[in-house]
Amino acid sequence: MNRRLMLTLPALVALAAFVGCSDDKKKVTDPSDTGFTEGTVADGSAFVTSIDGSSYDDFNGFTFATSTISHGVDVDGSGWDIAFRREDITSSSSAQGARLSGMEFGDVGSSDVPADGDQAWQNGGVAYAIDDWYSYSTGNLAMTHYVYSMMDASGEHWVKFRIDNVVGATGQNNMGSVEISYFYQATASSLDLDGTVQTATIVVDDGTGYFDFSTGTQVTPADPANSMDWDIAFSRFTLSLNGGASGGGECAAFYAYTELNDPTAIEDFTAQPEFAQTFPDTYGSALSEWYNYNGATHELSPKDEVYLIKSGGKVYKVALESYYGDVDGQPVSALYQFRWEEVQ
């Protein structure tokens, strides 16, 4: 599973609203501080930057060469290197990223930087929230049959569903039809998902198949990017949600199978956890999978990995240190702290 979005407790959301934002580099977060303030401080040869990514709408960007924080950046633009919004970290069109697994920050040097053109370097793109619905090996496609839940495009109704089969696929560019099982909760805001499971077939072939859970039908939206008439879409073995980077709706997924003894038992998932984290499709980068998710506490923690960001002819190593900042003595999500240093 790749993507996960923090839905904070109401109290924490309220606290987050009071977090101040500033481009003033004199306002910095020091380890001895009891509150969160944006900025960058030196720590030996490295630097530690604190940046507020708590907005649900806007990305805040960071530029390594100037240690500059920019608020409300154009995610499709440039003038920044990496940007943060909730659990999402993306890179600009002018930057590339690479992930170094199994290495310590202090041990990474110029000899660890991949050569230009190496496949380790990644550009930004869409990171799909649900990308573990099948496995593929040596020409064989197998369904995982995992159970997922999600908020629909309206942002008012919960759904649970499972992808049961792909029928008639003739290659990567033609995936035939997709068979699903689902239950749609027609009562707005209800977390109850204990009901009769329906089935449906979505015809995809070499195009895109859009499906609306509220009507239980395949639809053909005239303007998919801005339409609220679809919830999920299949195309070339990708599953898109109508929200985040893939659409104008409010769709965001929860990995319901992590709550089940049998991850395929859709009937056993009877209620959406009230404060569970959900995840939309988002803008990806080498840092897209930066965190581990604790299903018991619904918290995120940075993986023990080092990332490289290449921008403006220079390469910087980056290690994420925390996702939670302190506001009035309370932890608040999406207040990032990361360590970085130029290596080439």
PDB file of N, CA and C in Angstrom, residues 2 14 21 24 45 52 88 102 104 108 123 128 161 202 219 224 243 258 264 285 292 302:
ATOM      1  N   ASN A   2       0.519   2.237  -0.747  1.00  0.00           N
ATOM      2  CA  ASN A   2       1.428   3.340  -0.951  1.00  0.00           C
ATOM      3  C   ASN A   2       0.981   4.650  -0.332  1.00  0.00           C
ATOM      4  N   ALA A  14      -8.585  21.742  15.062  1.00  0.00           N
ATOM      5  CA  ALA A  14      -8.773  23.077  15.616  1.00  0.00           C
ATOM      6  C   ALA A  14      -7.439  23.702  15.974  1.00  0.00           C
ATOM      7  N   CYS A  21       1.955  30.837   9.668  1.00  0.00           N
ATOM      8  CA  CYS A  21       2.815  30.567   8.525  1.00  0.00           C
ATOM      9  C   CYS A  21       3.609  31.819   8.221  1.00  0.00           C
ATOM     10  N   ASP A  24       9.495  34.302   6.841  1.00  0.00           N
ATOM     11  CA  ASP A  24      10.584  34.925   7.568  1.00  0.00           C
ATOM     12  C   ASP A  24      11.537  33.858   8.078  1.00  0.00           C
ATOM     13  N   SER A  45      27.047  20.352   9.661  1.00  0.00           N
ATOM     14  CA  SER A  45      27.139  20.610   8.225  1.00  0.00           C
ATOM     15  C   SER A  45      25.785  20.508   7.533  1.00  0.00           C
ATOM     16  N   ASP A  52       5.117  23.895   7.392  1.00  0.00           N
ATOM     17  CA  ASP A  52       3.709  23.611   7.669  1.00  0.00           C
ATOM     18  C   ASP A  52       3.048  23.033   6.419  1.00  0.00           C
ATOM     19  N   ASP A  88       1.180  14.335   1.713  1.00  0.00           N
ATOM     20  CA  ASP A  88       1.714  14.299   0.354  1.00  0.00           C
ATOM     21  C   ASP A  88       2.991  15.125   0.233  1.00  0.00           C
ATOM     22  N   GLY A 102      18.008   1.601   3.211  1.00  0.00           N
ATOM     23  CA  GLY A 102      19.019   0.924   4.001  1.00  0.00           C
ATOM     24  C   GLY A 102      20.269   1.734   4.249  1.00  0.00           C
ATOM     25  N   GLU A 104      22.075   5.310   6.179  1.00  0.00           N
ATOM     26  CA  GLU A 104      21.951   6.344   7.189  1.00  0.00           C
ATOM     27  C   GLU A 104      22.294   7.697   6.571  1.00  0.00           C
ATOM     28  N   VAL A 108      25.618   8.948   3.648  1.00  0.00           N
ATOM     29  CA  VAL A 108      25.355   9.211   2.232  1.00  0.00           C
ATOM     30  C   VAL A 108      26.260  10.331   1.737  1.00  0.00           C
ATOM     31  N   ASN A 123      10.701  11.560 -11.732  1.00  0.00           N
ATOM     32  CA  ASN A 123      10.000  12.828 -11.862  1.00  0.00           C
ATOM     33  C   ASN A 123       8.673  12.730 -11.122  1.00  0.00           C
ATOM     34  N   TYR A 128      -1.241   6.732  -7.167  1.00  0.00           N
ATOM     35  CA  TYR A 128      -2.604   6.250  -6.985  1.00  0.00           C
ATOM     36  C   TYR A 128      -2.782   5.658  -5.591  1.00  0.00           C
ATOM     37  N   PHE A 161     -15.789  -1.674  -1.078  1.00  0.00           N
ATOM     38  CA  PHE A 161     -15.780  -2.405  -2.345  1.00  0.00           C
ATOM     39  C   PHE A 161     -14.571  -3.330  -2.431  1.00  0.00           C
ATOM     40  N   ILE A 202     -17.600  -3.243 -15.018  1.00  0.00           N
ATOM     41  CA  ILE A 202     -17.188  -1.985 -15.634  1.00  0.00           C
ATOM     42  C   ILE A 202     -16.398  -2.306 -16.900  1.00  0.00           C
ATOM     43  N   VAL A 219     -20.701   5.170 -16.031  1.00  0.00           N
ATOM     44  CA  VAL A 219     -21.095   6.474 -16.557  1.00  0.00           C
ATOM     45  C   VAL A 219     -20.040   6.955 -17.551  1.00  0.00           C
ATOM     46  N   PRO A 224     -14.388  14.603 -17.208  1.00  0.00           N
ATOM     47  CA  PRO A 224     -14.053  13.808 -16.023  1.00  0.00           C
ATOM     48  C   PRO A 224     -13.279  14.573 -14.958  1.00  0.00           C
ATOM     49  N   GLY A 243     -10.795  12.497  -6.928  1.00  0.00           N
ATOM     50  CA  GLY A 243     -10.348  13.404  -5.885  1.00  0.00           C
ATOM     51  C   GLY A 243      -8.850  13.579  -5.974  1.00  0.00           C
ATOM     52  N   THR A 258      -6.903  -3.933   6.212  1.00  0.00           N
ATOM     53  CA  THR A 258      -5.982  -3.950   7.350  1.00  0.00           C
ATOM     54  C   THR A 258      -6.714  -4.150   8.667  1.00  0.00           C
ATOM     55  N   THR A 264     -10.015 -10.299   2.492  1.00  0.00           N
ATOM     56  CA  THR A 264     -10.904 -10.370   1.329  1.00  0.00           C
ATOM     57  C   THR A 264     -12.380 -10.434   1.711  1.00  0.00           C
ATOM     58  N   SER A 285       6.208  11.523  -6.085  1.00  0.00           N
ATOM     59  CA  SER A 285       7.630  11.821  -6.201  1.00  0.00           C
ATOM     60  C   SER A 285       8.379  10.655  -5.586  1.00  0.00           C
ATOM     61  N   ASN A 292       5.413   5.068   7.355  1.00  0.00           N
ATOM     62  CA  ASN A 292       4.757   3.846   7.813  1.00  0.00           C
ATOM     63  C   ASN A 292       3.453   4.243   8.481  1.00  0.00           C
ATOM     64  N   PRO A 302       7.877   8.536   9.812  1.00  0.00           N
ATOM     65  CA  PRO A 302       8.792   8.477   8.671  1.00  0.00           C
ATOM     66  C   PRO A 302       9.546   7.154   8.606  1.00  0.00           C
TER      67      PRO A 302
END
